[in-house]
PDB file of C-alpha atoms and ligand atoms in Angstrom:
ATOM      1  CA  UNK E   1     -47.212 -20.065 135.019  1.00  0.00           C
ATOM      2  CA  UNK E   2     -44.144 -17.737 134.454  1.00  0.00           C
ATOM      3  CA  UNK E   3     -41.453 -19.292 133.455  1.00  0.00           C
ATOM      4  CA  UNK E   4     -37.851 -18.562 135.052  1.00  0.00           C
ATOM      5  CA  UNK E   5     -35.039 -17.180 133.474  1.00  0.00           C
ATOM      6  CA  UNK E   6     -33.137 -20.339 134.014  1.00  0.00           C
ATOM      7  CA  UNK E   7     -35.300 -21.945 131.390  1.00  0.00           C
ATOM      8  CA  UNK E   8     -36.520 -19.595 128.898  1.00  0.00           C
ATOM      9  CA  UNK E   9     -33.412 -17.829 128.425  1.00  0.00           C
ATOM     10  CA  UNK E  10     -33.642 -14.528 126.621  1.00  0.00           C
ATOM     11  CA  UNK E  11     -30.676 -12.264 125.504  1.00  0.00           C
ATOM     12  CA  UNK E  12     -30.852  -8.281 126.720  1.00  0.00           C
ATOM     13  CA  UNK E  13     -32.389  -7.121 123.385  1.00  0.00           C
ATOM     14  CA  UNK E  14     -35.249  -9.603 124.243  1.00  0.00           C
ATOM     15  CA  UNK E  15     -34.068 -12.197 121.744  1.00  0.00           C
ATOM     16  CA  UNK E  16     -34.120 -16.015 122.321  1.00  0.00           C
ATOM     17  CA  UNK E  17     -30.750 -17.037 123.537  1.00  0.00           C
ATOM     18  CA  UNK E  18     -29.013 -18.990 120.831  1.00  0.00           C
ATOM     19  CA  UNK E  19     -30.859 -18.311 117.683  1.00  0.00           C
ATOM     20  CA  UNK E  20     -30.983 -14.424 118.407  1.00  0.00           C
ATOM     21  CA  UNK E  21     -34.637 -14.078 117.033  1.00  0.00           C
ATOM     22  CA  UNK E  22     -37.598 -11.530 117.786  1.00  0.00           C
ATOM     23  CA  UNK E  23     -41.072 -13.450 117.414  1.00  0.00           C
ATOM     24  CA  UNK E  24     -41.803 -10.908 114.293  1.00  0.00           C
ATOM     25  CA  UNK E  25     -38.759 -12.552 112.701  1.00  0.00           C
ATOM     26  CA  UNK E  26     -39.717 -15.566 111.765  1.00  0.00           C
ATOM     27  CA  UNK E  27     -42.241 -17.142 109.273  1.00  0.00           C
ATOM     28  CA  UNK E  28     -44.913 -19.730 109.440  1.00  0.00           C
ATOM     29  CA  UNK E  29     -42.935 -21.902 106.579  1.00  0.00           C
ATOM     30  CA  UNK E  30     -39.403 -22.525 107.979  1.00  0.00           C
ATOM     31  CA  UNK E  31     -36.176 -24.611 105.816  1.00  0.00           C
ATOM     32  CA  UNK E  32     -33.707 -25.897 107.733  1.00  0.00           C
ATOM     33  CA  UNK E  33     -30.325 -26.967 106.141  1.00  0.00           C
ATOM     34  CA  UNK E  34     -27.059 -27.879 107.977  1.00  0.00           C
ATOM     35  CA  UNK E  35     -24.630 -25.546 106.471  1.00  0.00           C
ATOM     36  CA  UNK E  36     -24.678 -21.288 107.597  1.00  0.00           C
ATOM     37  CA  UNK E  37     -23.762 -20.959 103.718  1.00  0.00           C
ATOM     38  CA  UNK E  38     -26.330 -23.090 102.299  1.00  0.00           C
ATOM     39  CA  UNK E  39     -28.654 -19.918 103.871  1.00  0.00           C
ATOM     40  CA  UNK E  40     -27.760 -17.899 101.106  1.00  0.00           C
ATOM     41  CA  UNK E  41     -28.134 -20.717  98.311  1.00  0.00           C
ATOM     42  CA  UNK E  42     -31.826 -20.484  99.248  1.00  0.00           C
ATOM     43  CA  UNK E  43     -32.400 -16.881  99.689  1.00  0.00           C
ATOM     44  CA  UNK E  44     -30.957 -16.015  96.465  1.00  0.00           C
ATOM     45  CA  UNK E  45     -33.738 -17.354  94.797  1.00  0.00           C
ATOM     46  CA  UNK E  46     -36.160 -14.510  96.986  1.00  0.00           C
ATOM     47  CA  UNK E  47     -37.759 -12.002  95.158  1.00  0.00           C
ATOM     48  CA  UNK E  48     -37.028  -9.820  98.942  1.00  0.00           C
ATOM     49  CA  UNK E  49     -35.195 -10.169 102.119  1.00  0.00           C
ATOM     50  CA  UNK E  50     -36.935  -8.880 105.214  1.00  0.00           C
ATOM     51  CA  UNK E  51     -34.003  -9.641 107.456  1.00  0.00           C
ATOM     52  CA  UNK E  52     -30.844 -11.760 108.214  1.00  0.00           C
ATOM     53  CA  UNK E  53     -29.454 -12.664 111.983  1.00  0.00           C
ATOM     54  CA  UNK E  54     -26.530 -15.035 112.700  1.00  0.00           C
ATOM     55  CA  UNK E  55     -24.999 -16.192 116.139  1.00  0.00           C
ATOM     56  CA  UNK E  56     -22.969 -19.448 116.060  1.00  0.00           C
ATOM     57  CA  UNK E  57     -23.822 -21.680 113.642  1.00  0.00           C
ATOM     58  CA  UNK E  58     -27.504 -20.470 113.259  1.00  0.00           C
ATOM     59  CA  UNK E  59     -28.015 -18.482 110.613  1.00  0.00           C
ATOM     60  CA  UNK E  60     -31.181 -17.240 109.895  1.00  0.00           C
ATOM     61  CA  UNK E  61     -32.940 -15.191 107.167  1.00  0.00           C
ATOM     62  CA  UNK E  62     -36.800 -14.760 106.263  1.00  0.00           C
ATOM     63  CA  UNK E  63     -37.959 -13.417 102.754  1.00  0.00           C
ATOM     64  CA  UNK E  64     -40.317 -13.684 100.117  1.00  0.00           C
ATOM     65  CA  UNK E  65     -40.286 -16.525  97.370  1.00  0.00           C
ATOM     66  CA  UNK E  66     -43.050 -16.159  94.994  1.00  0.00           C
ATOM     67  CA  UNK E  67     -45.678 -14.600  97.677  1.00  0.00           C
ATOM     68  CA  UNK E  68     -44.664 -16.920 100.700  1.00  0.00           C
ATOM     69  CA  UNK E  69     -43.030 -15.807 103.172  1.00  0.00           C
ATOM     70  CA  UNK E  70     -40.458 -18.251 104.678  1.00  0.00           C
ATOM     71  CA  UNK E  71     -37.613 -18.313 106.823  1.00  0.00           C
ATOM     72  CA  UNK E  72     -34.554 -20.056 106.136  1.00  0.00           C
ATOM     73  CA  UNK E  73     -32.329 -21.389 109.012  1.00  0.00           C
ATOM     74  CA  UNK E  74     -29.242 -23.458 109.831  1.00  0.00           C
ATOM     75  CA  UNK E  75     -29.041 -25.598 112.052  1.00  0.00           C
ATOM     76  CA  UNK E  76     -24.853 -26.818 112.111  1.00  0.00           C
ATOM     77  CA  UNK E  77     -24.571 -30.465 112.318  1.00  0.00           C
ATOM     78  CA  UNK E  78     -26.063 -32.954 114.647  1.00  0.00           C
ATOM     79  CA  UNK E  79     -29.540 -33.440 116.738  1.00  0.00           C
ATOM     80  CA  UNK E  80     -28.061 -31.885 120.002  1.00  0.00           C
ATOM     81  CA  UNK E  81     -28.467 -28.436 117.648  1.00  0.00           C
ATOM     82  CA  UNK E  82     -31.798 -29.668 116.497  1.00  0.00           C
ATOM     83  CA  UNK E  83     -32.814 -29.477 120.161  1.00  0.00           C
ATOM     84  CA  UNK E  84     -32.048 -25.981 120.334  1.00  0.00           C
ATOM     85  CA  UNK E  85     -32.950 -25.039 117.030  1.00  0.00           C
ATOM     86  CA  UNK E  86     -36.695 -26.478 117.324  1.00  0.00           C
ATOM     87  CA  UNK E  87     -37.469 -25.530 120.683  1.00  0.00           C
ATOM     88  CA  UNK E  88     -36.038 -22.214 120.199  1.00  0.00           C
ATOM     89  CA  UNK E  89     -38.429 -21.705 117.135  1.00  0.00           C
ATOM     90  CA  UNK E  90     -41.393 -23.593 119.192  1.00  0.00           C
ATOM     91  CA  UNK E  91     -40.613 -20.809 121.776  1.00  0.00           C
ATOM     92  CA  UNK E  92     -40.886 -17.815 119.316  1.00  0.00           C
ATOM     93  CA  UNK E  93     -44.642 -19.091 118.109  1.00  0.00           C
ATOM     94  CA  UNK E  94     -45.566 -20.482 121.303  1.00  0.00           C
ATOM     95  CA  UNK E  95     -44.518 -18.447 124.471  1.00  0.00           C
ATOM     96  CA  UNK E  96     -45.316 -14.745 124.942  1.00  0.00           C
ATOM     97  CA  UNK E  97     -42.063 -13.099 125.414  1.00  0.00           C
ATOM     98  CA  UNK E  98     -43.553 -10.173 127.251  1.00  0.00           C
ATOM     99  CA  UNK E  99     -45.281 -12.182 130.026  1.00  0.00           C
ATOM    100  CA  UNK E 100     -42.977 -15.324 129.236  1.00  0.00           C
ATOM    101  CA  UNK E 101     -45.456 -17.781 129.640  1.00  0.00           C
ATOM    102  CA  UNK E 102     -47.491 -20.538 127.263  1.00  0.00           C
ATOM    103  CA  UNK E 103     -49.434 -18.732 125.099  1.00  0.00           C
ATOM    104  CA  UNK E 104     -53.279 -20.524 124.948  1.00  0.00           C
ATOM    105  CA  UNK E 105     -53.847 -20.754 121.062  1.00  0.00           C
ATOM    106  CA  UNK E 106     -50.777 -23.312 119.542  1.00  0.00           C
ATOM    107  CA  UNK E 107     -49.479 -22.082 116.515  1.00  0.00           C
ATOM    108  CA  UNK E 108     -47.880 -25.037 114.127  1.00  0.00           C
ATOM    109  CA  UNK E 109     -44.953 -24.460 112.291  1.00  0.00           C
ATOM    110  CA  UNK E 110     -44.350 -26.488 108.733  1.00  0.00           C
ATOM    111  CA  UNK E 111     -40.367 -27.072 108.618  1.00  0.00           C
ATOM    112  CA  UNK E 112     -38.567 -28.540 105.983  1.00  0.00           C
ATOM    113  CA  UNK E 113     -34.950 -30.101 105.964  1.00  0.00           C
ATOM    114  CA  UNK E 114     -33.336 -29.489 102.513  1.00  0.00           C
ATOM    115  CA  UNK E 115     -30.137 -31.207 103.644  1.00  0.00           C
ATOM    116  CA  UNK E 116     -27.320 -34.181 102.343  1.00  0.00           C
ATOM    117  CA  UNK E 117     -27.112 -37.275 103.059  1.00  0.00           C
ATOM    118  CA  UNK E 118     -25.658 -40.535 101.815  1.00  0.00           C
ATOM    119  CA  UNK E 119     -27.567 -44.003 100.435  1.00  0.00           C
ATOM    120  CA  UNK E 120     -26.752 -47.179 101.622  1.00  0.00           C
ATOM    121  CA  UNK E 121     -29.017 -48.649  98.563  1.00  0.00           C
ATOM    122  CA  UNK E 122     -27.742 -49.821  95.820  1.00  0.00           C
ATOM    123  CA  UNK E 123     -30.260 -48.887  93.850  1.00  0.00           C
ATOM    124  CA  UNK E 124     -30.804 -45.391  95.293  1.00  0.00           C
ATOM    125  CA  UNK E 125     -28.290 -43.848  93.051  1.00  0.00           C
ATOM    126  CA  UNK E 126     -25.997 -40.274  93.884  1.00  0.00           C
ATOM    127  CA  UNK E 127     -27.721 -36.936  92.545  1.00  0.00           C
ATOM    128  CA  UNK E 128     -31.302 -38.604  93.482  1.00  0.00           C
ATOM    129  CA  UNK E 129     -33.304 -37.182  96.285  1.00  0.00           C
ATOM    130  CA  UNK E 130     -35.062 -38.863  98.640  1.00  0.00           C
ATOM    131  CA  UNK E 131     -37.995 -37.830 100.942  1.00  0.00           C
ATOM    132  CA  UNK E 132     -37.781 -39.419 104.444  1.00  0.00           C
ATOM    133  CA  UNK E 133     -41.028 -41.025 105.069  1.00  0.00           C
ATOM    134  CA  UNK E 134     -39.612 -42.529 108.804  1.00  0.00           C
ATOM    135  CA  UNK E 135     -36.624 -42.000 110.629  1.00  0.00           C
ATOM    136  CA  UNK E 136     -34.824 -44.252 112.807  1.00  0.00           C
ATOM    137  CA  UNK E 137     -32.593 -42.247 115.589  1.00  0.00           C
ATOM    138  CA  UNK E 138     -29.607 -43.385 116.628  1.00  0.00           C
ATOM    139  CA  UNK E 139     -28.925 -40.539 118.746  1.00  0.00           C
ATOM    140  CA  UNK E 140     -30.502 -40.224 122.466  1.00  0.00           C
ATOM    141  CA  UNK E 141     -32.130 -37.189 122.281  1.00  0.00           C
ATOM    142  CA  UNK E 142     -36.100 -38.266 121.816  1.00  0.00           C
ATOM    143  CA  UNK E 143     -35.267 -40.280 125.015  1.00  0.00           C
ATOM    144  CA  UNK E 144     -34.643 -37.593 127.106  1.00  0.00           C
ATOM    145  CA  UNK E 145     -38.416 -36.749 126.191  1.00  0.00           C
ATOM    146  CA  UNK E 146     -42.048 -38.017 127.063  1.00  0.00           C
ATOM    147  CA  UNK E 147     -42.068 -39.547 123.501  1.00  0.00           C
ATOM    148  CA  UNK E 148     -43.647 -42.983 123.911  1.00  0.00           C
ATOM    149  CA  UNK E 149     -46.875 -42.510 121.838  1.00  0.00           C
ATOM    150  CA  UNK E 150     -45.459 -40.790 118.820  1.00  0.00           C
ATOM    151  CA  UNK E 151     -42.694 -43.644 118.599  1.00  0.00           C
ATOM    152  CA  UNK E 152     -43.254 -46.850 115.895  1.00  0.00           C
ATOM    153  CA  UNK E 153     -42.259 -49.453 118.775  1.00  0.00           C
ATOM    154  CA  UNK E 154     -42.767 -52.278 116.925  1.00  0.00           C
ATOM    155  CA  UNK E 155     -40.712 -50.695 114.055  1.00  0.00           C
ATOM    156  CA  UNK E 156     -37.624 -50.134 116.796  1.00  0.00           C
ATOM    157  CA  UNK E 157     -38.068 -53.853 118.153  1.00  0.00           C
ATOM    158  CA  UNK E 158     -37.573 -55.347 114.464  1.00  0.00           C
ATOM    159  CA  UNK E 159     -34.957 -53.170 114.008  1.00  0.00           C
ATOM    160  CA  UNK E 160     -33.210 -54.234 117.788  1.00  0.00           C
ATOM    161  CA  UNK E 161     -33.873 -58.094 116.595  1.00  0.00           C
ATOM    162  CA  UNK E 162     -32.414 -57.699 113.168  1.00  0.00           C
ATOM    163  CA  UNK E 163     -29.249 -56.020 114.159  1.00  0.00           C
ATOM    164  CA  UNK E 164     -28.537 -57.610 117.569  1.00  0.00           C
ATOM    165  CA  UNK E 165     -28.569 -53.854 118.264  1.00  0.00           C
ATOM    166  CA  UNK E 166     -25.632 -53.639 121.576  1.00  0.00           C
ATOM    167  CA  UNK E 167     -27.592 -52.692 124.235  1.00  0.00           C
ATOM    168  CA  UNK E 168     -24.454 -49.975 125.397  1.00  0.00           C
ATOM    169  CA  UNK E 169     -25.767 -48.342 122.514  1.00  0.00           C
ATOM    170  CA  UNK E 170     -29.105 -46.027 122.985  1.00  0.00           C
ATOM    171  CA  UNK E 171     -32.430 -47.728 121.640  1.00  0.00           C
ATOM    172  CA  UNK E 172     -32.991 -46.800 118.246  1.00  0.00           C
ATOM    173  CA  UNK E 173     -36.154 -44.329 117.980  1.00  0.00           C
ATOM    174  CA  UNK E 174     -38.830 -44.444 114.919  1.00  0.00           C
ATOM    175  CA  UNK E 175     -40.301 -40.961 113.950  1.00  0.00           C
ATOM    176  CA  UNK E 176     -42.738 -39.853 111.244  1.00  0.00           C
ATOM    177  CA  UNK E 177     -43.116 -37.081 108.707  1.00  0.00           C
ATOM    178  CA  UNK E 178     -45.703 -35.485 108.471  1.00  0.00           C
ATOM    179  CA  UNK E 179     -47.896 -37.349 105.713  1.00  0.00           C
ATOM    180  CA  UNK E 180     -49.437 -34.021 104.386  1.00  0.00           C
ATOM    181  CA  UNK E 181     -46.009 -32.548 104.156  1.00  0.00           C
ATOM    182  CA  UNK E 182     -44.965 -35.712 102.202  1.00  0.00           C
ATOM    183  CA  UNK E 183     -48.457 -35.788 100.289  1.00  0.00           C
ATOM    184  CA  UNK E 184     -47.139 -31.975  98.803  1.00  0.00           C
ATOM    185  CA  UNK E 185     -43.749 -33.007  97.892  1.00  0.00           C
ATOM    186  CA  UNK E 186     -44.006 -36.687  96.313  1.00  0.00           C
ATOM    187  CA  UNK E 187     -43.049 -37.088  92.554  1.00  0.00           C
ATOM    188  CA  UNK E 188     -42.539 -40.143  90.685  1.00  0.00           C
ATOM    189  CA  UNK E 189     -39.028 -38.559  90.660  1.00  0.00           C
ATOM    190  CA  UNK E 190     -38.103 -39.157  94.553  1.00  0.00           C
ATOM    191  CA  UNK E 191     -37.190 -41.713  96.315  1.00  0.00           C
ATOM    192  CA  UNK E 192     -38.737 -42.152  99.529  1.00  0.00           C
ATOM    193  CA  UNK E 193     -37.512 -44.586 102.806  1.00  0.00           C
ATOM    194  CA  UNK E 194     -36.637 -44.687 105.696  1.00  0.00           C
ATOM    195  CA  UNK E 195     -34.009 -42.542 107.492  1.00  0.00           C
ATOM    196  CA  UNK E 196     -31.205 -43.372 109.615  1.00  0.00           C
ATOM    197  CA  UNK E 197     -29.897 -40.562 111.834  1.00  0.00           C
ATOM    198  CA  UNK E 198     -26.766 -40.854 113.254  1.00  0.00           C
ATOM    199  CA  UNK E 199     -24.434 -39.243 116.243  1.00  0.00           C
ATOM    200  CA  UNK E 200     -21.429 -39.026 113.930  1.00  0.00           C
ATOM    201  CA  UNK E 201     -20.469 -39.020 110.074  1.00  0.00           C
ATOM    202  CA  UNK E 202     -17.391 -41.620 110.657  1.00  0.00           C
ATOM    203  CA  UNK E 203     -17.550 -44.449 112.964  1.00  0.00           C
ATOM    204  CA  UNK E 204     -21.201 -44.153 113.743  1.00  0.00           C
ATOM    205  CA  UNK E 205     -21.892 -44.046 109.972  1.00  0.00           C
ATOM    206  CA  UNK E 206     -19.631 -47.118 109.574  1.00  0.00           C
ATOM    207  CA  UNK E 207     -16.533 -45.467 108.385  1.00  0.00           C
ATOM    208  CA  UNK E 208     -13.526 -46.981 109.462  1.00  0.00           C
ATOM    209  CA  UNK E 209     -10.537 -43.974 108.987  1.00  0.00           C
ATOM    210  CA  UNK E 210      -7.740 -45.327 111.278  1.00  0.00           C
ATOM    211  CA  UNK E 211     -10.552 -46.877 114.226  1.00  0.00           C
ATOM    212  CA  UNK E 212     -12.141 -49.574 114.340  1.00  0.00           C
ATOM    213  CA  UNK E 213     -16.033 -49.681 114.628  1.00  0.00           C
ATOM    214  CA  UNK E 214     -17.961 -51.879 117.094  1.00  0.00           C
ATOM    215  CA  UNK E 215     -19.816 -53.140 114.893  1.00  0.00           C
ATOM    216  CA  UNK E 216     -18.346 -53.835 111.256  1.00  0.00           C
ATOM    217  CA  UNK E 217     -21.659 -55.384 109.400  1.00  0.00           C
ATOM    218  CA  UNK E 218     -23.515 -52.213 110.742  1.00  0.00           C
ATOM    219  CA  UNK E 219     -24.320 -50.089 107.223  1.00  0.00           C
ATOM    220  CA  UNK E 220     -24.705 -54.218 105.780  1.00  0.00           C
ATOM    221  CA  UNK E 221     -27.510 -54.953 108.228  1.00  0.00           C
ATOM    222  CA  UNK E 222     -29.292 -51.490 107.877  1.00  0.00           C
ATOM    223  CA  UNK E 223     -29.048 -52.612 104.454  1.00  0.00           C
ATOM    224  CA  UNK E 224     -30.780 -55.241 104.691  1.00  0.00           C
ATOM    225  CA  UNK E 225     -33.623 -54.419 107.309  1.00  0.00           C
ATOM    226  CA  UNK E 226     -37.127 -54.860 106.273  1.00  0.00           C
ATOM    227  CA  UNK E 227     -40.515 -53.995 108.155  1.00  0.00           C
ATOM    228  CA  UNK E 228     -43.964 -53.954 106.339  1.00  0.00           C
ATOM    229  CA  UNK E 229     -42.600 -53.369 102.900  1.00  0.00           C
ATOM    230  CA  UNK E 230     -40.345 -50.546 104.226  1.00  0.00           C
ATOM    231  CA  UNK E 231     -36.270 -50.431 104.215  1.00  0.00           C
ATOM    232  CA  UNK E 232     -33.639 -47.992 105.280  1.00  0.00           C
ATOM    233  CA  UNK E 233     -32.489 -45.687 102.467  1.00  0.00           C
ATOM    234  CA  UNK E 234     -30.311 -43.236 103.795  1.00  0.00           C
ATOM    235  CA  UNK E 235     -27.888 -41.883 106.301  1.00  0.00           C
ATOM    236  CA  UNK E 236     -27.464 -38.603 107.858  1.00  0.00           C
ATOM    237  CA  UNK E 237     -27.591 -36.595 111.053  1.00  0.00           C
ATOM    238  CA  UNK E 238     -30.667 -34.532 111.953  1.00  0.00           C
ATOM    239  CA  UNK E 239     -33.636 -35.727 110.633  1.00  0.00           C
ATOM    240  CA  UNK E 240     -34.915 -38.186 113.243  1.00  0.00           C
ATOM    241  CA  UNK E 241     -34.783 -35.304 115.829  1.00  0.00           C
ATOM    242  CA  UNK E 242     -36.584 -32.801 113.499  1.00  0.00           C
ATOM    243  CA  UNK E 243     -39.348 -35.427 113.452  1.00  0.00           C
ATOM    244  CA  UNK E 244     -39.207 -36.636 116.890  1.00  0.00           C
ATOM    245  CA  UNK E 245     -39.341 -32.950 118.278  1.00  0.00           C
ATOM    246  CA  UNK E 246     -41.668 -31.807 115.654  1.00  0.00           C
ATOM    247  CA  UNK E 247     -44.415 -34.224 116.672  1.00  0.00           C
ATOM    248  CA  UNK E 248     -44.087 -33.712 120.116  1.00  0.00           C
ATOM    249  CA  UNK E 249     -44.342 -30.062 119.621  1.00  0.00           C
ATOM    250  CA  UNK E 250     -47.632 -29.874 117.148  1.00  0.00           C
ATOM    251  CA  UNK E 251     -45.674 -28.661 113.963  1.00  0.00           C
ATOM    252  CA  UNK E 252     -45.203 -30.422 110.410  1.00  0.00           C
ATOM    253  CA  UNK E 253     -41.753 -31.584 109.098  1.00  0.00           C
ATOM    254  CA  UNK E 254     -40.789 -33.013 105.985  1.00  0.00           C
ATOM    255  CA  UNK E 255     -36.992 -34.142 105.389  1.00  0.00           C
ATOM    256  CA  UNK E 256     -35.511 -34.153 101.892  1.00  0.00           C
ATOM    257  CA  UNK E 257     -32.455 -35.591 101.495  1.00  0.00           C
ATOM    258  CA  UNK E 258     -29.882 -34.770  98.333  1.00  0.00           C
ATOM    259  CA  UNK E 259     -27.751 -38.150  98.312  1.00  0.00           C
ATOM    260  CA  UNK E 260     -24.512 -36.999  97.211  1.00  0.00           C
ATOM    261  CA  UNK E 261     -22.862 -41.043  98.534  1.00  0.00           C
ATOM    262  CA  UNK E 262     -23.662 -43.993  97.895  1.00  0.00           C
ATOM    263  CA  UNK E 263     -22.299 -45.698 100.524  1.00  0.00           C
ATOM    264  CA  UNK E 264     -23.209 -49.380  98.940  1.00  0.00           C
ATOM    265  CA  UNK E 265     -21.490 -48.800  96.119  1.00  0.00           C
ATOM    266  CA  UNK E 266     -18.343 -46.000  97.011  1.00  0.00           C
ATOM    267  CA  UNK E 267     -19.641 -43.477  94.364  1.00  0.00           C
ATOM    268  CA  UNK E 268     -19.650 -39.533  95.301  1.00  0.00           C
ATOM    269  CA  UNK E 269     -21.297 -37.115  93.353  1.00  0.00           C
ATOM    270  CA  UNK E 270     -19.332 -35.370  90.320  1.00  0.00           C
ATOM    271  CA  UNK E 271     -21.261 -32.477  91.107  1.00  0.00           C
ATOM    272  CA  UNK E 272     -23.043 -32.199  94.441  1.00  0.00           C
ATOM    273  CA  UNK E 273     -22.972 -28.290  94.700  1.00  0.00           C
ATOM    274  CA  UNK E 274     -25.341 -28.581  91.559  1.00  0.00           C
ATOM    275  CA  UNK E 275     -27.370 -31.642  93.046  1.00  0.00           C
ATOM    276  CA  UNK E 276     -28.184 -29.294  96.102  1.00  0.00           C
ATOM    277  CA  UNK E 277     -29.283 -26.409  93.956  1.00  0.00           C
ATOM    278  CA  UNK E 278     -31.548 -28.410  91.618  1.00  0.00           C
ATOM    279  CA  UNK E 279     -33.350 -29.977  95.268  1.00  0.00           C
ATOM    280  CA  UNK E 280     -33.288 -26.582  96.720  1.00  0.00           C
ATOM    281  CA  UNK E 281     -35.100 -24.839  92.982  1.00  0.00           C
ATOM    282  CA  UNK E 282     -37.682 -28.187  93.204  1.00  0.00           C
ATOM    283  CA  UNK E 283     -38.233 -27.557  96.798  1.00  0.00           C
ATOM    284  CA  UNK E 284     -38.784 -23.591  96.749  1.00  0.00           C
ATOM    285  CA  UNK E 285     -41.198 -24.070  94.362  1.00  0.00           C
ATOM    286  CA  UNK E 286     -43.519 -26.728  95.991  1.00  0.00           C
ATOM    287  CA  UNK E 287     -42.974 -24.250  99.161  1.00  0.00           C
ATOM    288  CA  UNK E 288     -44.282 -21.784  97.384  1.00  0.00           C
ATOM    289  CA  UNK E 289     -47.824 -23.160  97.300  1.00  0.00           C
ATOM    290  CA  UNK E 290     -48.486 -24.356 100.669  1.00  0.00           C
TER     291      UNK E 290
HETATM  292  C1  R1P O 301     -22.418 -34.145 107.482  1.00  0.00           C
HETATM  293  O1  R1P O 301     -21.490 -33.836 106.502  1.00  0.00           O
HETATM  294  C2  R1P O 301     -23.624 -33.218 107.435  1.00  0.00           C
HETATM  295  O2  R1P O 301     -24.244 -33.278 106.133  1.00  0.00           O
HETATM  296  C3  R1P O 301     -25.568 -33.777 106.222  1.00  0.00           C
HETATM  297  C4  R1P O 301     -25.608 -34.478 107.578  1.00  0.00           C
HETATM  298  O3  R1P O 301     -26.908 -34.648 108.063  1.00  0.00           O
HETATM  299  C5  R1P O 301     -24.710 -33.634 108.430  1.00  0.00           C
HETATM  300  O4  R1P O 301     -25.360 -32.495 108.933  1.00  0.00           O
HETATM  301  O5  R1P O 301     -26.576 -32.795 106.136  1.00  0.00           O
HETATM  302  P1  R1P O 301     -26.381 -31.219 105.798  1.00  0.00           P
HETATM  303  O6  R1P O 301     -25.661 -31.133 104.484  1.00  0.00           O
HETATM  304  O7  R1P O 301     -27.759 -30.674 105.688  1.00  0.00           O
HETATM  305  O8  R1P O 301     -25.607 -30.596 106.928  1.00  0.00           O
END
């Protein structure tokens, strides 16, 4: 089946609509990270750059890094952008943009978040990093999905009981990484947990500026959550619809997080544009021999 124009939305150059991509663009091995400058952070650690294509917030560039090619992408901030962003790239391995439908062999992506994100552990000090082994979405978008069967349900009903979750809220969603992504990238020197994604840095991350937040014990019971041996670790904005969409879509996604907060204790890192390099040199090199 063809699909309309309405839905697979291509710009007059025959690029995908908001990422401005040709298929030939775009590598197997894809990083995502939140900032359009952090783009260049990564690249500049290529040995060659085979091209470079911003519109909006999505800035993209593929390369070389020691023999693997990979493409390096931005995302902005949020899951809404994570919507576009992953079924844009689905779209450019997926759907033949000459007779713009389904194409019958699935190609699978591996995508890696080398992002920021804050601890709400004690323990889990600033300048670590931490590999996301769950996430736990506060945002709606895996809802607006067929997403039953790649949810942990019984991991979302704890986490409903434990909070007294407020039903006006959306119902928390529990995602996986992919366990041969996180197989790859595991060192005795990362943490790993459980991620909370959130629809906002402030109130929804239980900062109170000037507003009050619905729910003042919110980071304090997130805290304190347990399932199976597991806890929450971290908070930050994408990750649970990287692995939501991810799954649904047949690629692999691993999410490593550079904590530059600790939200439990009211540190901030001395030096987080350093802390972001050093994950983004650790990273590049375990890339590097998938
Ligand atoms: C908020 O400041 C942003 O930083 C974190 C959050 O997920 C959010 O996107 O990640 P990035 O540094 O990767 O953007």
């Amino acid at each position: 089946m063809t699909l309309a124009p309405s839905e697979f939305i291509l710009n007059e150059d025959g690029s995908i609509y908001h990422l401005h991509l040709l298929p030939h663009q775009i590598a197997q091995t894809i990083i995502t990270v939140g900032d359009p400058d952090r783009v260049d952070t990564v690249t500049q650690h290529f040995d060659s750059i085979e091209c470079s294509v911003q519109k909006r917030e999505f800035k993209t560039t593929t390369g070389v890094y020691q023999g693997k090619r990979i493409t390096v992408i931005s995302t902005g901030i949020g899951t809404d952008n994570i919507d576009i962003v992953l079924n844009e790239l689905d779209a450019l391995v997926n759907i033949d943009f000459k007779t713009q439908m389904l194409k019958p062999e699935h190609t699978a992506l591996q995508i890696i978040r080398l992002g920021t994100s804050g601890s709400i552990q004690k323990d889990i000090p600033v300048d670590a990093v931490l590999l996301s082994e769950k996430a736990l979405g506060f945002d709606a978008l895996l809802h607006f999905y067929q997403s039953k069967t790649v949810r942990d349900q019984h991991l979302e009903q704890a986490f409903v009981a434990h909070t007294k979750w407020n039903p006006e809220k959306s119902i928390p969603y529990a995602v996986s990484a992919s366990a041969s992504l996180l197989n790859h990238f595991k060192t005795k020197a990362h943490y790993t947990g459980i991620t909370a994604t959130n629809v906002g840095f402030y109130g929804p991350q239980g900062r109170q500026l000037r507003l009050k937040t619905e729910d003042s014990a919110l980071n304090n019971k997130l805290e304190t959550f347990k399932h199976k041996g597991e806890r929450i670790t971290n908070l930050e904005m994408e990750t649970s619809g990287i692995y939501g969409l991810s799954t649904l879509l047949g690629h692999q996604a691993l999410s490593v997080n550079a904590i530059l907060a600790n939200r439990a204790t009211g540190v901030f890192s001395k030096n987080p544009a350093n802390t972001v390099n050093q994950m983004i040199i650790a990273a590049l090199d375990r890339i590097a021999l998938l």
